[in-house]
Amino acid sequence: MASSTPKPQPPPIPNAIKFLFGGTAGCMATCFVQPLDLVKNRMQLSGEGGAQREHKTSLHALRSILRNEGVFGIYTGLSAGLLRQATYTTTRLGVYTMLFDMFKSPDGTPPNFFKKAVLGMSAGGIAAVVGTPAEISLIRMTADGRLPIDQRRGYKNVFDALYRIVSEEGVLTLWRGATPTVARAMVVNAAQLASYSQAKQILMGTPYFKDDIFCHFVASMISGLVTTAASMPVDIAKTRIQNMKTINGKPEYSGAFDVLARTVRREGFFSLWKGFTPYYLRLGPHTVLTFIFLEQMIAFYRRKVQKFTE
């Protein structure tokens, strides 16, 4: 009995191309979902410290932004969002795909779920350190519109934000909140990258899916839901630390655990998932678009550059 012919494996994609595709996919996705990121940040800062909530719902927050800041106001912080993708997403997807290929078995079998989660955590932690300066700029720029005019920082763009943060508060402020940022990134990437890879693998193991855009879409939405539930408490700690001001030489919070403890005590346990809807509506489509753009660029590269066809 003749043995079955092993499925041909595509040639490896150069690491530089993986990093380039990862960052490009993230930037393209951000152009679509930046308004949701703005709403998510405003919701997480609403009612901070037990004060009256500025926004009752995500829709109320969106209407308020449009009314007070205009249509272009919903894209406040876009330059910071793009820089964040160019640094953070480029690194995390580049490192993850590089590690993923390294840990494949010789016959092309992908790593198991546990290994995928570890690879995702590693990629996320490294990327968070690289992306924190853009992250803190993004948080501050998207939060500015909720403050009275005389209290706003008024950054013109992400480069103005970075320059003023360094000149006014010191270079280390660019990495303020790095600990919760790294923790969030590790949680997000362990959940997002591993659940996406696992969901895609499971879906393709059924007779209903093949490696196409619909499969990528369904796997991405599953991944986005898992990631939102897992990462929101860490994300709210990160957001509030990076937006806090120093009053009389004393910061508002001493660290991530202080944020979480005070939030639960003053606003209730479920406030840790405040802004769940815009977070998922932002993360879900961003995950979908990022992975679809990434998969399509990889497929195009293999087809046109490597001349590989299955």
GROMACS .gro file of C-alpha atoms in nm:
model
  310
    1MET     CA    1   0.000   0.000   0.000
    2ALA     CA    2   0.152   0.330  -0.106
    3SER     CA    3   0.208   0.587   0.165
    4SER     CA    4   0.034   0.921   0.130
    5THR     CA    5   0.244   1.207  -0.002
    6PRO     CA    6   0.323   1.458   0.274
    7LYS     CA    7   0.170   1.801   0.224
    8PRO     CA    8   0.430   2.046   0.091
    9GLN     CA    9   0.532   2.313   0.341
   10PRO     CA   10   0.574   2.678   0.235
   11PRO     CA   11   0.926   2.821   0.255
   12PRO     CA   12   0.993   3.034   0.565
   13ILE     CA   13   0.914   3.404   0.545
   14PRO     CA   14   1.209   3.631   0.640
   15ASN     CA   15   1.180   3.775   0.992
   16ALA     CA   16   1.200   4.133   0.864
   17ILE     CA   17   0.894   4.070   0.645
   18LYS     CA   18   0.704   3.922   0.943
   19PHE     CA   19   0.771   4.238   1.147
   20LEU     CA   20   0.675   4.463   0.855
   21PHE     CA   21   0.349   4.278   0.788
   22GLY     CA   22   0.259   4.274   1.159
   23GLY     CA   23   0.298   4.650   1.199
   24THR     CA   24   0.125   4.730   0.871
   25ALA     CA   25  -0.173   4.510   0.959
   26GLY     CA   26  -0.205   4.678   1.300
   27CYS     CA   27  -0.188   5.030   1.154
   28MET     CA   28  -0.450   4.950   0.890
   29ALA     CA   29  -0.685   4.808   1.155
   30THR     CA   30  -0.635   5.109   1.385
   31CYS     CA   31  -0.757   5.348   1.116
   32PHE     CA   32  -1.096   5.175   1.143
   33VAL     CA   33  -1.128   5.134   1.521
   34GLN     CA   34  -0.963   5.445   1.671
   35PRO     CA   35  -1.304   5.600   1.767
   36LEU     CA   36  -1.383   5.288   1.974
   37ASP     CA   37  -1.048   5.313   2.152
   38LEU     CA   38  -1.130   5.674   2.240
   39VAL     CA   39  -1.471   5.575   2.381
   40LYS     CA   40  -1.316   5.286   2.576
   41ASN     CA   41  -1.060   5.514   2.742
   42ARG     CA   42  -1.323   5.776   2.828
   43MET     CA   43  -1.547   5.507   2.981
   44GLN     CA   44  -1.262   5.367   3.193
   45LEU     CA   45  -1.185   5.714   3.332
   46SER     CA   46  -1.551   5.804   3.386
   47GLY     CA   47  -1.643   5.798   3.757
   48GLU     CA   48  -1.279   5.764   3.862
   49GLY     CA   49  -1.230   5.786   4.238
   50GLY     CA   50  -1.601   5.742   4.309
   51ALA     CA   51  -1.699   6.067   4.136
   52GLN     CA   52  -2.021   6.087   3.939
   53ARG     CA   53  -1.992   5.907   3.609
   54GLU     CA   54  -1.962   6.139   3.312
   55HIS     CA   55  -2.095   5.878   3.071
   56LYS     CA   56  -2.376   5.633   3.147
   57THR     CA   57  -2.316   5.414   2.843
   58SER     CA   58  -2.074   5.384   2.553
   59LEU     CA   59  -2.334   5.539   2.321
   60HIS     CA   60  -2.373   5.833   2.560
   61ALA     CA   61  -1.994   5.880   2.559
   62LEU     CA   62  -1.985   5.875   2.179
   63ARG     CA   63  -2.269   6.130   2.152
   64SER     CA   64  -2.096   6.354   2.406
   65ILE     CA   65  -1.767   6.344   2.213
   66LEU     CA   66  -1.941   6.426   1.884
   67ARG     CA   67  -2.139   6.709   2.043
   68ASN     CA   68  -1.849   6.869   2.231
   69GLU     CA   69  -1.549   6.791   2.008
   70GLY     CA   70  -1.697   6.746   1.662
   71VAL     CA   71  -1.671   6.465   1.408
   72PHE     CA   72  -1.292   6.483   1.394
   73GLY     CA   73  -1.286   6.461   1.774
   74ILE     CA   74  -1.356   6.088   1.755
   75TYR     CA   75  -1.015   6.047   1.589
   76THR     CA   76  -0.831   6.230   1.867
   77GLY     CA   77  -0.504   6.048   1.933
   78LEU     CA   78  -0.490   5.874   1.595
   79SER     CA   79  -0.122   5.965   1.548
   80ALA     CA   80  -0.044   5.804   1.886
   81GLY     CA   81  -0.255   5.501   1.795
   82LEU     CA   82  -0.061   5.455   1.471
   83LEU     CA   83   0.275   5.494   1.646
   84ARG     CA   84   0.161   5.240   1.904
   85GLN     CA   85   0.082   4.992   1.627
   86ALA     CA   86   0.410   5.068   1.450
   87THR     CA   87   0.602   4.985   1.769
   88TYR     CA   88   0.387   4.748   1.978
   89THR     CA   89   0.205   4.547   1.710
   90THR     CA   90   0.507   4.527   1.481
   91THR     CA   91   0.706   4.375   1.767
   92ARG     CA   92   0.440   4.142   1.909
   93LEU     CA   93   0.324   3.990   1.580
   94GLY     CA   94   0.677   3.976   1.443
   95VAL     CA   95   0.814   3.804   1.753
   96TYR     CA   96   0.512   3.571   1.779
   97THR     CA   97   0.522   3.452   1.417
   98MET     CA   98   0.898   3.407   1.443
   99LEU     CA   99   0.866   3.199   1.762
  100PHE     CA  100   0.564   3.011   1.622
  101ASP     CA  101   0.768   2.894   1.323
  102MET     CA  102   1.061   2.800   1.550
  103PHE     CA  103   0.840   2.575   1.765
  104LYS     CA  104   0.664   2.395   1.480
  105SER     CA  105   0.745   2.027   1.451
  106PRO     CA  106   0.950   1.914   1.146
  107ASP     CA  107   0.633   1.796   0.968
  108GLY     CA  108   0.473   2.141   1.007
  109THR     CA  109   0.243   2.054   1.301
  110PRO     CA  110   0.179   2.374   1.501
  111PRO     CA  111   0.267   2.402   1.873
  112ASN     CA  112   0.004   2.292   2.125
  113PHE     CA  113  -0.221   2.546   2.301
  114PHE     CA  114   0.000   2.578   2.610
  115LYS     CA  115   0.306   2.655   2.398
  116LYS     CA  116   0.106   2.905   2.194
  117ALA     CA  117   0.004   3.083   2.515
  118VAL     CA  118   0.365   3.098   2.636
  119LEU     CA  119   0.480   3.228   2.298
  120GLY     CA  120   0.204   3.491   2.306
  121MET     CA  121   0.301   3.603   2.658
  122SER     CA  122   0.666   3.632   2.558
  123ALA     CA  123   0.586   3.832   2.245
  124GLY     CA  124   0.345   4.058   2.435
  125GLY     CA  125   0.586   4.132   2.720
  126ILE     CA  126   0.867   4.230   2.482
  127ALA     CA  127   0.634   4.440   2.267
  128ALA     CA  128   0.486   4.625   2.567
  129VAL     CA  129   0.825   4.758   2.671
  130VAL     CA  130   0.880   4.889   2.317
  131GLY     CA  131   0.530   5.035   2.285
  132THR     CA  132   0.472   5.197   2.627
  133PRO     CA  133   0.583   5.553   2.524
  134ALA     CA  134   0.327   5.554   2.243
  135GLU     CA  135   0.070   5.397   2.476
  136ILE     CA  136   0.100   5.670   2.742
  137SER     CA  137   0.073   5.936   2.469
  138LEU     CA  138  -0.241   5.768   2.335
  139ILE     CA  139  -0.406   5.749   2.679
  140ARG     CA  140  -0.338   6.115   2.752
  141MET     CA  141  -0.446   6.241   2.411
  142THR     CA  142  -0.775   6.047   2.415
  143ALA     CA  143  -0.847   6.154   2.777
  144ASP     CA  144  -0.778   6.525   2.723
  145GLY     CA  145  -1.121   6.616   2.587
  146ARG     CA  146  -1.298   6.515   2.908
  147LEU     CA  147  -1.108   6.773   3.116
  148PRO     CA  148  -1.190   7.143   3.166
  149ILE     CA  149  -1.007   7.357   2.908
  150ASP     CA  150  -0.764   7.501   3.166
  151GLN     CA  151  -0.660   7.151   3.277
  152ARG     CA  152  -0.602   6.999   2.933
  153ARG     CA  153  -0.251   6.905   2.826
  154GLY     CA  154  -0.323   7.008   2.468
  155TYR     CA  155  -0.076   6.783   2.286
  156LYS     CA  156  -0.074   6.866   1.913
  157ASN     CA  157   0.028   6.518   1.800
  158VAL     CA  158   0.213   6.213   1.931
  159PHE     CA  159   0.557   6.364   1.872
  160ASP     CA  160   0.461   6.681   2.060
  161ALA     CA  161   0.328   6.456   2.340
  162LEU     CA  162   0.653   6.258   2.361
  163TYR     CA  163   0.867   6.576   2.356
  164ARG     CA  164   0.663   6.749   2.627
  165ILE     CA  165   0.642   6.443   2.850
  166VAL     CA  166   1.022   6.413   2.843
  167SER     CA  167   1.087   6.787   2.889
  168GLU     CA  168   0.821   6.844   3.157
  169GLU     CA  169   0.820   6.516   3.350
  170GLY     CA  170   1.142   6.334   3.262
  171VAL     CA  171   1.224   6.054   3.021
  172LEU     CA  172   1.126   5.777   3.263
  173THR     CA  173   0.766   5.904   3.257
  174LEU     CA  174   0.744   5.751   2.909
  175TRP     CA  175   0.749   5.414   3.086
  176ARG     CA  176   0.508   5.509   3.366
  177GLY     CA  177   0.269   5.222   3.413
  178ALA     CA  178   0.508   4.986   3.235
  179THR     CA  179   0.438   4.707   3.486
  180PRO     CA  180   0.059   4.690   3.427
  181THR     CA  181   0.119   4.756   3.058
  182VAL     CA  182   0.351   4.454   3.034
  183ALA     CA  183   0.111   4.246   3.249
  184ARG     CA  184  -0.182   4.345   3.026
  185ALA     CA  185   0.016   4.271   2.711
  186MET     CA  186   0.111   3.925   2.841
  187VAL     CA  187  -0.252   3.848   2.930
  188VAL     CA  188  -0.383   3.992   2.601
  189ASN     CA  189  -0.133   3.811   2.383
  190ALA     CA  190  -0.153   3.480   2.569
  191ALA     CA  191  -0.531   3.498   2.524
  192GLN     CA  192  -0.548   3.661   2.181
  193LEU     CA  193  -0.271   3.496   1.983
  194ALA     CA  194  -0.313   3.153   2.139
  195SER     CA  195  -0.695   3.155   2.120
  196TYR     CA  196  -0.685   3.279   1.759
  197SER     CA  197  -0.438   3.010   1.652
  198GLN     CA  198  -0.629   2.743   1.846
  199ALA     CA  199  -0.972   2.855   1.721
  200LYS     CA  200  -0.848   2.863   1.363
  201GLN     CA  201  -0.693   2.517   1.400
  202ILE     CA  202  -1.018   2.374   1.548
  203LEU     CA  203  -1.238   2.541   1.284
  204MET     CA  204  -1.021   2.411   1.002
  205GLY     CA  205  -1.047   2.062   1.151
  206THR     CA  206  -1.420   2.064   1.076
  207PRO     CA  207  -1.574   2.015   0.732
  208TYR     CA  208  -1.733   2.362   0.745
  209PHE     CA  209  -1.422   2.581   0.728
  210LYS     CA  210  -1.114   2.622   0.516
  211ASP     CA  211  -0.824   2.868   0.538
  212ASP     CA  212  -1.008   3.172   0.406
  213ILE     CA  213  -1.134   3.513   0.522
  214PHE     CA  214  -1.453   3.371   0.678
  215CYS     CA  215  -1.248   3.131   0.892
  216HIS     CA  216  -1.015   3.415   0.993
  217PHE     CA  217  -1.319   3.630   1.084
  218VAL     CA  218  -1.482   3.367   1.308
  219ALA     CA  219  -1.153   3.277   1.478
  220SER     CA  220  -1.082   3.647   1.538
  221MET     CA  221  -1.422   3.714   1.699
  222ILE     CA  222  -1.378   3.416   1.931
  223SER     CA  223  -1.030   3.539   2.017
  224GLY     CA  224  -1.155   3.894   2.080
  225LEU     CA  225  -1.421   3.778   2.328
  226VAL     CA  226  -1.176   3.561   2.526
  227THR     CA  227  -0.920   3.841   2.533
  228THR     CA  228  -1.166   4.110   2.645
  229ALA     CA  229  -1.288   3.912   2.944
  230ALA     CA  230  -0.935   3.819   3.052
  231SER     CA  231  -0.762   4.154   3.012
  232MET     CA  232  -1.002   4.431   3.115
  233PRO     CA  233  -0.910   4.454   3.487
  234VAL     CA  234  -0.541   4.493   3.398
  235ASP     CA  235  -0.630   4.740   3.123
  236ILE     CA  236  -0.826   4.971   3.353
  237ALA     CA  237  -0.532   4.978   3.597
  238LYS     CA  238  -0.296   5.065   3.311
  239THR     CA  239  -0.525   5.337   3.175
  240ARG     CA  240  -0.566   5.514   3.510
  241ILE     CA  241  -0.198   5.499   3.601
  242GLN     CA  242  -0.088   5.638   3.266
  243ASN     CA  243  -0.345   5.919   3.281
  244MET     CA  244  -0.282   6.017   3.645
  245LYS     CA  245  -0.132   6.349   3.743
  246THR     CA  246   0.119   6.419   4.019
  247ILE     CA  247  -0.035   6.649   4.281
  248ASN     CA  248   0.203   6.827   4.522
  249GLY     CA  249   0.475   6.583   4.428
  250LYS     CA  250   0.259   6.280   4.505
  251PRO     CA  251   0.109   6.054   4.234
  252GLU     CA  252  -0.261   5.968   4.255
  253TYR     CA  253  -0.189   5.594   4.267
  254SER     CA  254   0.101   5.397   4.411
  255GLY     CA  255   0.067   5.113   4.160
  256ALA     CA  256  -0.164   4.876   3.974
  257PHE     CA  257  -0.287   4.698   4.287
  258ASP     CA  258  -0.373   5.034   4.445
  259VAL     CA  259  -0.582   5.121   4.137
  260LEU     CA  260  -0.765   4.787   4.146
  261ALA     CA  261  -0.828   4.800   4.522
  262ARG     CA  262  -0.958   5.157   4.518
  263THR     CA  263  -1.168   5.094   4.207
  264VAL     CA  264  -1.340   4.791   4.362
  265ARG     CA  265  -1.389   4.970   4.697
  266ARG     CA  266  -1.533   5.292   4.552
  267GLU     CA  267  -1.699   5.181   4.228
  268GLY     CA  268  -1.778   4.813   4.279
  269PHE     CA  269  -1.625   4.485   4.159
  270PHE     CA  270  -1.784   4.487   3.815
  271SER     CA  271  -1.645   4.835   3.744
  272LEU     CA  272  -1.324   4.646   3.656
  273TRP     CA  273  -1.507   4.558   3.335
  274LYS     CA  274  -1.632   4.914   3.281
  275GLY     CA  275  -1.631   4.988   2.910
  276PHE     CA  276  -1.663   4.616   2.818
  277THR     CA  277  -1.880   4.694   2.513
  278PRO     CA  278  -1.649   4.947   2.345
  279TYR     CA  279  -1.347   4.738   2.449
  280TYR     CA  280  -1.486   4.430   2.275
  281LEU     CA  281  -1.628   4.628   1.984
  282ARG     CA  282  -1.281   4.778   1.945
  283LEU     CA  283  -1.078   4.464   2.018
  284GLY     CA  284  -1.302   4.228   1.821
  285PRO     CA  285  -1.291   4.422   1.491
  286HIS     CA  286  -0.928   4.523   1.550
  287THR     CA  287  -0.838   4.156   1.600
  288VAL     CA  288  -1.045   4.059   1.295
  289LEU     CA  289  -0.896   4.329   1.071
  290THR     CA  290  -0.539   4.280   1.196
  291PHE     CA  291  -0.540   3.906   1.136
  292ILE     CA  292  -0.727   3.932   0.805
  293PHE     CA  293  -0.482   4.195   0.675
  294LEU     CA  294  -0.190   3.988   0.809
  295GLU     CA  295  -0.312   3.661   0.659
  296GLN     CA  296  -0.380   3.825   0.322
  297MET     CA  297  -0.035   3.988   0.310
  298ILE     CA  298   0.130   3.658   0.397
  299ALA     CA  299  -0.076   3.475   0.131
  300PHE     CA  300   0.010   3.742  -0.127
  301TYR     CA  301   0.382   3.722  -0.039
  302ARG     CA  302   0.387   3.343  -0.069
  303ARG     CA  303   0.196   3.349  -0.396
  304LYS     CA  304   0.371   3.639  -0.570
  305VAL     CA  305   0.719   3.651  -0.415
  306GLN     CA  306   0.788   3.292  -0.309
  307LYS     CA  307   0.581   3.145  -0.596
  308PHE     CA  308   0.436   2.888  -0.354
  309THR     CA  309   0.101   2.724  -0.425
  310GLU     CA  310  -0.052   2.442  -0.223
   0.00000   0.00000   0.00000
